[in-house]
mmCIF file of C-alpha atoms and ligand atoms in Angstrom:
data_model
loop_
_atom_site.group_PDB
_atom_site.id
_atom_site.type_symbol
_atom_site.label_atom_id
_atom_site.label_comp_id
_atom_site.label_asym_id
_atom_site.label_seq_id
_atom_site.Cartn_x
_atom_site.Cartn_y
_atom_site.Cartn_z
ATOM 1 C CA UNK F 1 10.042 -2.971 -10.227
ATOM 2 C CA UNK F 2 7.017 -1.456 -8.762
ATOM 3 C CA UNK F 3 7.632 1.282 -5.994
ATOM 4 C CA UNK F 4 5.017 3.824 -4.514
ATOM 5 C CA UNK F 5 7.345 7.452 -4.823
ATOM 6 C CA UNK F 6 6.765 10.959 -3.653
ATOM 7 C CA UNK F 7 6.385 11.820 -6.956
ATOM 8 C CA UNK F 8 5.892 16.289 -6.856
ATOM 9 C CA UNK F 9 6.571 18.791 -4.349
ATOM 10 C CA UNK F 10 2.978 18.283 -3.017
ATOM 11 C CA UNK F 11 0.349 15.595 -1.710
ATOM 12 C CA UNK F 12 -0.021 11.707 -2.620
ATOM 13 C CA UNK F 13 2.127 9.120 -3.774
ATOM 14 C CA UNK F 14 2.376 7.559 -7.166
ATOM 15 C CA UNK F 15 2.600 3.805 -7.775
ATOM 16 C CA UNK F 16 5.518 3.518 -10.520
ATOM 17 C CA UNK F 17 6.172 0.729 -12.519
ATOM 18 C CA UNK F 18 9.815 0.967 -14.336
ATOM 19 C CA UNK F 19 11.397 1.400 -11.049
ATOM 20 C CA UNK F 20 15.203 0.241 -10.994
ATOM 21 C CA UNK F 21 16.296 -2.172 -8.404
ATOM 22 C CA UNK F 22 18.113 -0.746 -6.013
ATOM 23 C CA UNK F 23 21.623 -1.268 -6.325
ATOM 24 C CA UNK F 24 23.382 -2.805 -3.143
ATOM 25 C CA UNK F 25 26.843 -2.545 -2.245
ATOM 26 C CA UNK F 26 28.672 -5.401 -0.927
ATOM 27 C CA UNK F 27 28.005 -4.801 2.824
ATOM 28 C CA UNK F 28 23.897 -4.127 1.956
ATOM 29 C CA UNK F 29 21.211 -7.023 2.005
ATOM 30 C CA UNK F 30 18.488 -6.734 -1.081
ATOM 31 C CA UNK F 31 15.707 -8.047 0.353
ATOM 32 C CA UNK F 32 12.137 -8.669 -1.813
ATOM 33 C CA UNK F 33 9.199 -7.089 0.301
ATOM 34 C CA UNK F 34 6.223 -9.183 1.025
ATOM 35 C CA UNK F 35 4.384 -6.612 3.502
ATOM 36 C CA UNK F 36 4.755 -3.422 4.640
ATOM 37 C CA UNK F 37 2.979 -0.920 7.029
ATOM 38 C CA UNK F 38 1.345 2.240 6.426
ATOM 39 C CA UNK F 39 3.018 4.667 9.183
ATOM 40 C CA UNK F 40 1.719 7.879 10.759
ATOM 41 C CA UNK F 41 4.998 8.794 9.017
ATOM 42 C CA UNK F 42 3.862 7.976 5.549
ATOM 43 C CA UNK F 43 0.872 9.715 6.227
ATOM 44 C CA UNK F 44 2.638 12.851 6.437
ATOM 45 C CA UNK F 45 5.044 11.997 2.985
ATOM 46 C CA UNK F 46 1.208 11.697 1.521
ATOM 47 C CA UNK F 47 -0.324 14.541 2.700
ATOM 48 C CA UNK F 48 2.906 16.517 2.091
ATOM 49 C CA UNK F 49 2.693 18.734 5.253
ATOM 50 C CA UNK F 50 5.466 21.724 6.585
ATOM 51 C CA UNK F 51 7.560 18.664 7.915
ATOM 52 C CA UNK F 52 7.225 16.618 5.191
ATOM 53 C CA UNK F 53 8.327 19.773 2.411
ATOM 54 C CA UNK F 54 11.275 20.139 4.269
ATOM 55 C CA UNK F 55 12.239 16.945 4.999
ATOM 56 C CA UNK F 56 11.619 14.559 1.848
ATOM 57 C CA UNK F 57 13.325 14.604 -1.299
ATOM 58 C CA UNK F 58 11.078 14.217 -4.238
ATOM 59 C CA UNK F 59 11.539 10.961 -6.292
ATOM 60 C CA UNK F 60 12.420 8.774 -3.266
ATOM 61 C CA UNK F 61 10.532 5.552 -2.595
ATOM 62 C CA UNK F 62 8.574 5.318 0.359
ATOM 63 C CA UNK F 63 7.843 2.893 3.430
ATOM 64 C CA UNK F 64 9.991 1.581 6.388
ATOM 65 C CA UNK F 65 7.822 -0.773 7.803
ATOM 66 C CA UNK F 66 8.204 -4.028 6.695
ATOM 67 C CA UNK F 67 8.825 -8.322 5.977
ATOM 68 C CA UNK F 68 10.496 -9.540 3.165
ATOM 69 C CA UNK F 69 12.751 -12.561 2.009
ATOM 70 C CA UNK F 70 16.608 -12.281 0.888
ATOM 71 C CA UNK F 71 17.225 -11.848 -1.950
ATOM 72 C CA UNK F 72 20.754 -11.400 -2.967
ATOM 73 C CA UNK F 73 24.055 -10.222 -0.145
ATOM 74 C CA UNK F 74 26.524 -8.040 -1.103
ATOM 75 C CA UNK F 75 30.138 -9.743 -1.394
ATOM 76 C CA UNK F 76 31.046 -9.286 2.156
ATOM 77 C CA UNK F 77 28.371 -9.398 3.826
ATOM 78 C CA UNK F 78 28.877 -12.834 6.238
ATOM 79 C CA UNK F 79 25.828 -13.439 8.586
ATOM 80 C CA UNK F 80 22.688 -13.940 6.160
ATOM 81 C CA UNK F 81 22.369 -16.004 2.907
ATOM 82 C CA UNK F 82 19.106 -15.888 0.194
ATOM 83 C CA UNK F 83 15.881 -17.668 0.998
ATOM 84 C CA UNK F 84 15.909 -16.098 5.151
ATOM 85 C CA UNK F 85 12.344 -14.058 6.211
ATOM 86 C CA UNK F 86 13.648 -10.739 7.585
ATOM 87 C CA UNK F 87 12.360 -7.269 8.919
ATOM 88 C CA UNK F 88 15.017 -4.431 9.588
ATOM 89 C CA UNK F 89 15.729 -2.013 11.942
ATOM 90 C CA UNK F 90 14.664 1.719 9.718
ATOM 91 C CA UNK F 91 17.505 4.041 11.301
ATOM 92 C CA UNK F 92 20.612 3.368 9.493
ATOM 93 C CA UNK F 93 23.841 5.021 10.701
ATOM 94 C CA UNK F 94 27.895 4.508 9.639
ATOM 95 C CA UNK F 95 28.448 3.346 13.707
ATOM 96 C CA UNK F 96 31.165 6.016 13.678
ATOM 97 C CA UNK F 97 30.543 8.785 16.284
ATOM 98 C CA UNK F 98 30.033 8.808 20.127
ATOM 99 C CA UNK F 99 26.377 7.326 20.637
ATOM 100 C CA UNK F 100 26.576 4.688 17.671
ATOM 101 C CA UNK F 101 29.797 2.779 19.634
ATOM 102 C CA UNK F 102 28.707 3.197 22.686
ATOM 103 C CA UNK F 103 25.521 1.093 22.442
ATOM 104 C CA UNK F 104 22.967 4.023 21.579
ATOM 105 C CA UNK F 105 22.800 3.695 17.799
ATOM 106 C CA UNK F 106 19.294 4.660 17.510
ATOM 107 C CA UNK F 107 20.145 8.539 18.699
ATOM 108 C CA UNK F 108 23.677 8.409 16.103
ATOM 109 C CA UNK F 109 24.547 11.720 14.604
ATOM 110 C CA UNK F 110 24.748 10.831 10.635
ATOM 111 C CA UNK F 111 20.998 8.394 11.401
ATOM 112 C CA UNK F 112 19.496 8.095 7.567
ATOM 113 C CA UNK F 113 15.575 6.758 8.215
ATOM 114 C CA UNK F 114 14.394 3.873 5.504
ATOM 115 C CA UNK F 115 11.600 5.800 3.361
ATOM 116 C CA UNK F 116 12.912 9.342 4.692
ATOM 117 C CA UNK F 117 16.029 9.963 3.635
ATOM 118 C CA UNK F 118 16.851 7.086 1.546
ATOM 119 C CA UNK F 119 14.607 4.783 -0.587
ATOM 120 C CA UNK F 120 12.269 2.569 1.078
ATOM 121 C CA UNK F 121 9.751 -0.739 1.370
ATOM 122 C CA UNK F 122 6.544 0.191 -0.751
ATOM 123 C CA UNK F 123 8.256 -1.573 -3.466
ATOM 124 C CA UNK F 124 9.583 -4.927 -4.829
ATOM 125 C CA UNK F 125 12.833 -4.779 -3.356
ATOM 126 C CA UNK F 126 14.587 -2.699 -0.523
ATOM 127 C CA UNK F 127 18.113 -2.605 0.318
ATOM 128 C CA UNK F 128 19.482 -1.765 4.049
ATOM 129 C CA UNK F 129 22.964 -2.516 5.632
ATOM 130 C CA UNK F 130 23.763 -6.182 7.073
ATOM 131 C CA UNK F 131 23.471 -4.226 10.628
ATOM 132 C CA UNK F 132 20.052 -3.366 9.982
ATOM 133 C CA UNK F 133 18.833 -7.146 9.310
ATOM 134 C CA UNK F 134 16.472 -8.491 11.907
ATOM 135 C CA UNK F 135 15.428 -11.988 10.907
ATOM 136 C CA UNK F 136 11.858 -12.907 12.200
ATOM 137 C CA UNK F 137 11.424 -15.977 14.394
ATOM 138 C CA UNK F 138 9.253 -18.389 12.470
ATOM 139 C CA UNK F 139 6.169 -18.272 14.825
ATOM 140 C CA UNK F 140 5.689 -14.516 14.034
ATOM 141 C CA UNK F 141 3.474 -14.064 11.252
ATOM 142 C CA UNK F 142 4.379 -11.583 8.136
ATOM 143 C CA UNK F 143 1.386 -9.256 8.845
ATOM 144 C CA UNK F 144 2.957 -9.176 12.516
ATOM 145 C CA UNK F 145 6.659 -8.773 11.375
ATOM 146 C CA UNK F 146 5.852 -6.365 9.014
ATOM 147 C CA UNK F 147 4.827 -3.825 11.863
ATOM 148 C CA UNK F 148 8.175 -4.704 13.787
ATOM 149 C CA UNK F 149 8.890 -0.797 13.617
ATOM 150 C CA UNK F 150 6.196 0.774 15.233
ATOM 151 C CA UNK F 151 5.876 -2.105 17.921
ATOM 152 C CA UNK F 152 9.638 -1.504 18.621
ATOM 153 C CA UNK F 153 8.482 2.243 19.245
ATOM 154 C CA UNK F 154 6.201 1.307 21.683
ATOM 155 C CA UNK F 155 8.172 -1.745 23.282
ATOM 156 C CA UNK F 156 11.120 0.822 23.829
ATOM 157 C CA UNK F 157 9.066 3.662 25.410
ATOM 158 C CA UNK F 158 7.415 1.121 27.664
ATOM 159 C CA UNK F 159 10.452 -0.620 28.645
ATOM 160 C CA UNK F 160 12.532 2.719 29.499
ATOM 161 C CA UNK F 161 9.532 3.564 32.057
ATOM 162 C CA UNK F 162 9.861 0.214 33.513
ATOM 163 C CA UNK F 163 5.980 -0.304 34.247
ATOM 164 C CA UNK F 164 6.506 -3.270 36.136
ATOM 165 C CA UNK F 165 4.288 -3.430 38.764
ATOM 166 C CA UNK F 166 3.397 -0.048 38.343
ATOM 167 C CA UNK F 167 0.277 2.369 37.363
ATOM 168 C CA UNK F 168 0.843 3.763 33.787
ATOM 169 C CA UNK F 169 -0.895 6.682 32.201
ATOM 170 C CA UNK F 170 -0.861 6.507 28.427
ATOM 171 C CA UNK F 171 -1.899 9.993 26.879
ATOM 172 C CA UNK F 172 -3.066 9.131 23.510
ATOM 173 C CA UNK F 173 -4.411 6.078 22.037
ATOM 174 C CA UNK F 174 -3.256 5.742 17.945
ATOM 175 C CA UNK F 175 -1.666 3.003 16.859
ATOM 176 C CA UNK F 176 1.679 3.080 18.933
ATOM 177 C CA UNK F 177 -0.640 3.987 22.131
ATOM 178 C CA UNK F 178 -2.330 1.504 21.414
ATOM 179 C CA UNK F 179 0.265 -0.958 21.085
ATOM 180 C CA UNK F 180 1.873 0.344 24.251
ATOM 181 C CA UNK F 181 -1.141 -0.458 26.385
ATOM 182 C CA UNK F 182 -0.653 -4.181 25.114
ATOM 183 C CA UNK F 183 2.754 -4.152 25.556
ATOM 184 C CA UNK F 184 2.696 -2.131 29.298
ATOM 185 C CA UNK F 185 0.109 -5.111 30.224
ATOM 186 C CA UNK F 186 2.717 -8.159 28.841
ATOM 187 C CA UNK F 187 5.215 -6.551 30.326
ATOM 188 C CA UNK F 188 3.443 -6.269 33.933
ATOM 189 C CA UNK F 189 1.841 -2.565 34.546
ATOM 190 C CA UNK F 190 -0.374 -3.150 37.612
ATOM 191 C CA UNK F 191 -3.317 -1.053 36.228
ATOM 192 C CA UNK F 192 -3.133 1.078 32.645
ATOM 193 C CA UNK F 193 -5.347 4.254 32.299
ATOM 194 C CA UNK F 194 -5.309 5.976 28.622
ATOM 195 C CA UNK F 195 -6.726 9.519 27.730
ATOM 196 C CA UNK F 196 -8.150 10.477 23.596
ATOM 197 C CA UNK F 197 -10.557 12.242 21.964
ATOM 198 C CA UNK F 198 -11.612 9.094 19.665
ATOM 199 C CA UNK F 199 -14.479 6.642 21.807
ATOM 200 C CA UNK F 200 -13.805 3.984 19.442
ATOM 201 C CA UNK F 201 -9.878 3.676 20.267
ATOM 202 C CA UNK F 202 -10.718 4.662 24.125
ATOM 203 C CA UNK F 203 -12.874 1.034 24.078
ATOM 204 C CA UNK F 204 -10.225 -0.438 22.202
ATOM 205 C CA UNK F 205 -7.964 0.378 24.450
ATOM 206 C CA UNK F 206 -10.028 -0.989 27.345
ATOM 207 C CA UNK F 207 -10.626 -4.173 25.206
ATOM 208 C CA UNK F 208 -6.276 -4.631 25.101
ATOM 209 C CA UNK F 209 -6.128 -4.122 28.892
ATOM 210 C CA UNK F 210 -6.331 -0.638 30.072
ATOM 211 C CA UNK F 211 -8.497 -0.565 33.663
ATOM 212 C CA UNK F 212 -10.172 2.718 32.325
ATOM 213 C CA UNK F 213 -10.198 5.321 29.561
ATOM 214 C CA UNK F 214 -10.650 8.902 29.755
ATOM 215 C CA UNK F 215 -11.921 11.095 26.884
ATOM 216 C CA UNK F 216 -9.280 14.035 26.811
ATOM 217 C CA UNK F 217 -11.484 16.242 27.131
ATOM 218 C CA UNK F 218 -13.245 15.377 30.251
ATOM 219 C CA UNK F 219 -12.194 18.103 32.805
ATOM 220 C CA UNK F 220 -12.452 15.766 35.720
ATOM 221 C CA UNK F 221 -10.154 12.859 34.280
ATOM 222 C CA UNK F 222 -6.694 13.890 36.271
ATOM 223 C CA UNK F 223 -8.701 13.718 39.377
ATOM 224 C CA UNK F 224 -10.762 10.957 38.600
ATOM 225 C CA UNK F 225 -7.137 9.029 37.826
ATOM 226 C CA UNK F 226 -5.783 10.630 40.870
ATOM 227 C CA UNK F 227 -8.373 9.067 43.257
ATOM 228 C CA UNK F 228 -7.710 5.545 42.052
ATOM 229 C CA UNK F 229 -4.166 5.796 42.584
ATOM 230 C CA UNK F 230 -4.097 6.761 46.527
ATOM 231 C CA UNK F 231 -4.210 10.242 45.576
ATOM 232 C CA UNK F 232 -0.592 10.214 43.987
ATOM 233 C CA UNK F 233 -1.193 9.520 40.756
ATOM 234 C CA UNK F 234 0.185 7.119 38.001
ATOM 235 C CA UNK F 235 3.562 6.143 38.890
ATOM 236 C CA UNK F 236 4.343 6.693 35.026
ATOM 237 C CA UNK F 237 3.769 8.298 32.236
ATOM 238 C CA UNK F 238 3.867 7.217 28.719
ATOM 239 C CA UNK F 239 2.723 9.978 26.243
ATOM 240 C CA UNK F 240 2.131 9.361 23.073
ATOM 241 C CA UNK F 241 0.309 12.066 21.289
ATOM 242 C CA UNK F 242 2.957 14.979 20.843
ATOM 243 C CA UNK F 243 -0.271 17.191 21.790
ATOM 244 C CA UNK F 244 0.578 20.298 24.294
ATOM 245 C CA UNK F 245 -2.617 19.816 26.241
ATOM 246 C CA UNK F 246 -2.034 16.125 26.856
ATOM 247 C CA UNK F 247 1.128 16.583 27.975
ATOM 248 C CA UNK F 248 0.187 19.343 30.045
ATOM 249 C CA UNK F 249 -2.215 17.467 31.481
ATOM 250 C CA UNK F 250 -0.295 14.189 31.657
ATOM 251 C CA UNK F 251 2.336 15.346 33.605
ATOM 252 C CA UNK F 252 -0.235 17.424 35.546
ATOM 253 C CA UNK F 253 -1.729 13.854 36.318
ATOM 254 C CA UNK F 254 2.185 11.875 37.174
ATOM 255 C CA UNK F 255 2.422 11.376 40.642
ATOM 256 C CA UNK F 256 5.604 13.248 42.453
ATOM 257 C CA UNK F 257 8.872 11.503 41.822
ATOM 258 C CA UNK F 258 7.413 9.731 38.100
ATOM 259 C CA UNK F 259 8.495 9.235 35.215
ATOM 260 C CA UNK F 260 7.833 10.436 31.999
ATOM 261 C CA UNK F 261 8.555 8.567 28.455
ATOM 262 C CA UNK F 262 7.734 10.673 25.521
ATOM 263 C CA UNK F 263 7.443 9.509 22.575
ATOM 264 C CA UNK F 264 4.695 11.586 20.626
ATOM 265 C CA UNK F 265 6.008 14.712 18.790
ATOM 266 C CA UNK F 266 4.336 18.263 19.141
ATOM 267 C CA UNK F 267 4.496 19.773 15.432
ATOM 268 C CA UNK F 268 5.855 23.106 16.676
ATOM 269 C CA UNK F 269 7.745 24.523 19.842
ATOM 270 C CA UNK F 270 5.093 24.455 23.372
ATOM 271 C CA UNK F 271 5.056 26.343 26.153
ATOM 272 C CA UNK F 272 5.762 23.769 28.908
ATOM 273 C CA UNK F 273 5.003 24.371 32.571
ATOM 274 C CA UNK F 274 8.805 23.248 33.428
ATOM 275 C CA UNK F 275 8.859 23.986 36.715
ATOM 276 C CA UNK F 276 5.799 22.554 38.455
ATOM 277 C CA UNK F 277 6.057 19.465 35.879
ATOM 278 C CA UNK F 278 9.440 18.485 36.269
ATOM 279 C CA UNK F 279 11.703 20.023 38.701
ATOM 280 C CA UNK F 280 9.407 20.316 41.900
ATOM 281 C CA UNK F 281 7.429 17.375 40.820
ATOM 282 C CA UNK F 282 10.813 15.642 40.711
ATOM 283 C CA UNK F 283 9.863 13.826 37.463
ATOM 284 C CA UNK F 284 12.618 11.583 35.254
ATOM 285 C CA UNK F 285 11.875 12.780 31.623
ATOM 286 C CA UNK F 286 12.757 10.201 28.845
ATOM 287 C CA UNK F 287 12.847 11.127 25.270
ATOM 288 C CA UNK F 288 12.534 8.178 23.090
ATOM 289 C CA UNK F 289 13.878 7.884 19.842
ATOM 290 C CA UNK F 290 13.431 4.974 17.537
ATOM 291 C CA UNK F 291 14.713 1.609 19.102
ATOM 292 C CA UNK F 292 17.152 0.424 21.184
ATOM 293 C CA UNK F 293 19.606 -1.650 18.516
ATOM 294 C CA UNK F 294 19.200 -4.313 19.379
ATOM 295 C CA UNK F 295 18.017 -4.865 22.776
ATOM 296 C CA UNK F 296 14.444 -3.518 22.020
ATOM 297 C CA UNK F 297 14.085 -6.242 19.263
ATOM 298 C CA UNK F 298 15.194 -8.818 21.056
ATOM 299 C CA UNK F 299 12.838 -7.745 23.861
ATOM 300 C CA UNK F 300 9.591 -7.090 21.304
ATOM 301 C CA UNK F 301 10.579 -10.507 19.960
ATOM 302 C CA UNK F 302 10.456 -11.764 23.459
ATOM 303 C CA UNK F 303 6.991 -10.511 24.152
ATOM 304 C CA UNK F 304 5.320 -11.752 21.076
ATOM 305 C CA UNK F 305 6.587 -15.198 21.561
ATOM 306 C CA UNK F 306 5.132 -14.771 25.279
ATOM 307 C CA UNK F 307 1.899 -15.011 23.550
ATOM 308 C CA UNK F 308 0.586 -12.016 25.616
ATOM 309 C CA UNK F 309 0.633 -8.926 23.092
ATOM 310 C CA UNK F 310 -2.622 -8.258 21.424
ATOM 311 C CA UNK F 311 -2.384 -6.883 17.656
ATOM 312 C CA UNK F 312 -5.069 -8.393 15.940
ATOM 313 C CA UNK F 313 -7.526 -5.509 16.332
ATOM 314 C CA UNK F 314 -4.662 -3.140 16.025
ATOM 315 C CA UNK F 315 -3.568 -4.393 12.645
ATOM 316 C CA UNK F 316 -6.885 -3.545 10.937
ATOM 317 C CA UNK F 317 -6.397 -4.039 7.153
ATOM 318 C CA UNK F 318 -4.185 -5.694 4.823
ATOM 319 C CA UNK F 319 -4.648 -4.147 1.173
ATOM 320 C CA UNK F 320 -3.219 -5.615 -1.731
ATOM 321 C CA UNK F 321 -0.397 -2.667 -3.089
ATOM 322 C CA UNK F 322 -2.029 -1.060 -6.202
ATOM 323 C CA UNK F 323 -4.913 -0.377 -3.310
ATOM 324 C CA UNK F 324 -2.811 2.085 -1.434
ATOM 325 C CA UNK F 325 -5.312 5.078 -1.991
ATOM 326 C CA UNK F 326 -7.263 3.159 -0.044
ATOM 327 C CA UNK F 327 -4.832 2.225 2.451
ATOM 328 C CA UNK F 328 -3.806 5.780 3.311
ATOM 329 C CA UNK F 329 -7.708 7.128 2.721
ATOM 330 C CA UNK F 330 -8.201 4.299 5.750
ATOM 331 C CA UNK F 331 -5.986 5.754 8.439
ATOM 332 C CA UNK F 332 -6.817 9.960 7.560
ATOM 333 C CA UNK F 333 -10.867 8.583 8.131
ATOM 334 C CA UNK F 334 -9.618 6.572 10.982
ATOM 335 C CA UNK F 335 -11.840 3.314 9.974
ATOM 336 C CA UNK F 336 -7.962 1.841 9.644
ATOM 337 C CA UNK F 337 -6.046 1.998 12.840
ATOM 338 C CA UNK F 338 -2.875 -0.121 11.393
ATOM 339 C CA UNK F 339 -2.842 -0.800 7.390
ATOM 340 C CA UNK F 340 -0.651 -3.204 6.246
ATOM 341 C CA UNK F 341 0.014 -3.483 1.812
ATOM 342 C CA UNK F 342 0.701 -6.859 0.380
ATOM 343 C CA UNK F 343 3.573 -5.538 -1.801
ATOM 344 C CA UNK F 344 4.732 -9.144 -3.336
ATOM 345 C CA UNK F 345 3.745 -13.327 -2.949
ATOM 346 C CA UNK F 346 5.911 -15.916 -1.866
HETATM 347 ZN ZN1 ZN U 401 6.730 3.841 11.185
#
């Protein structure tokens, strides 16, 4: 089969031809790929940085983002048959220790990620555990359920800060902050304000609901935030860009008594202003990890089949799979917010 592999120690992927199938054991699902999203992820695996090197082994097969049919089950696997449309949930753990049985899979000890530690989607066929199926609700379209991942990101950090009702800050507007001030505005944030340095994702941002949009930068934008909301400030947080400054600034911005969701990852230990941020600001801090299995899927399926989640200018290309140069080339000039590959035909 075809499969796009980390092919060297060292940047870009290779699109290989004589790939094996994956062999599936008989609790796995081997499922044929029709689409599959370019990550911020993947991005790294390409460009092969510090996390990257010591994270990915060389040879595996890429991608975690995805849509695909059935193809074969193993023999005991009970709940699917060939022919059904699927996605599936990219953290895959043995549901053995603490976390895993007590309804927080997503933060299990022995979590392998789909395209990180094991092989992945950019290929023909991909094989995950029966527990990791998701099958897609016909009204959602492939290009849609084949971004299930990141959405489910974003869905889970915006339904831990429970926006409802609520002013949200969103620090950082890429393609999960960007899908989070959709999803904040489905899921009933009063008013949305978003900080970045990029104009063109600040008016997008605007465009998908947020009330205003500050460029990082801008040394007034905490007050000019705080003066809209009584004074207090946003009743929440969602931060998305794992960039010290933001979140320095971000929590600078949270009224008293907030609370933060983080979700965007700083590539190296920060100094953090602990004590005037969290403890006598009073602040609830929520890491966020992944997805809630299952109850952020069946909430992100909930909200596109509310009709209210915007993705069409946040899914930006779909590239046929031997154009995956281009795909990645796309998202490092940022022309491409979300890139999608058409890996195989119905
Ligand atoms: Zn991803």
């Amino acid at each position: 089969m075809r499969a796009l592999v980390k092919h060297r120690a060292g940047p870009e992927l290779e699109l290989q031809t004589g790939r094996a199938v994956p062999e599936c054991g008989p609790r796995d699902v081997l499922i044929r790929v029709l689409k599959a999203g370019i990550c911020g992820t993947d991005r790294h695996i390409w460009e092969w940085d510090a996390w990257a090197a010591g994270r990915i082994p060389v040879g595996i097969t890429t991608g975690h983002e995805f849509v695909g049919i059935i193809e074969r089950v193993g023999s005991a696997v009970t709940k699917y048959s060939p022919g059904l449309r699927v996605s599936a949930e990219g953290h895959i753990c043995s549901w053995s220790d603490y976390n895993a049985r007590t309804g927080a899979a997503h933060i299990a000890r022995d979590t392998q990620i789909l395209g990180v530690d094991r092989d992945g989607c950019f290929a023909e066929y991909v094989c995950v555990p029966e527990e990791n199926v998701w099958p897609v609700h016909p009204s959602i379209p492939d290009h849609v359920a084949a971004i299930l991942d990141p959405l489910g990101n974003a869905v889970h950090t915006v339904m831990a800060a429970n926006v409802s009702a609520k002013t949200v800050l969103i620090t950082g507007v890429g393609i999960i902050g960007l899908m989070a001030v959709t999803v904040a505005k489905a899921a009933g944030a009063s008013r949305i304000f978003v900080t970045d340095l990029d104009e063109k994702r600040l008016a997008l941002a605007q465009k998908l609901g947020a009330c205003a949009a500050y460029k990082a930068n801008d040394p007034n934008w905490i007050e000019k935030v705080r003066k809209q909301t009584r004074g207090d400030g946003p009743d929440a947080l969602i931060e998305m860009s794992g960039h010290p400054a933001a979140i320095d600034d971000g929590f600078k911005c949270l009224r008293m008594g907030g609370t933060a969701a983080l979700l965007g990852i700083p590539s190296r230990p920060i100094a953090f202003d602990l004590t005037n941020h969290v403890i006598f600001k009073g602040a609830t801090v929520l890491g966020i990890n992944g997805r809630k299995m299952f109850e952020t899927w069946y909430q992100m399926e909930e909200l596109l089949l509310s009709g209210r989640l915007e993705l069409d200018e946040i899914i930006t290309h779909q590239l046929p799979f031997d154009q995956f140069r281009k795909g990645f080339e796309l998202m490092q000039s940022g022309e491409g917010i979300k890139v999608v590959l058409e890996i195989g035909g119905r």
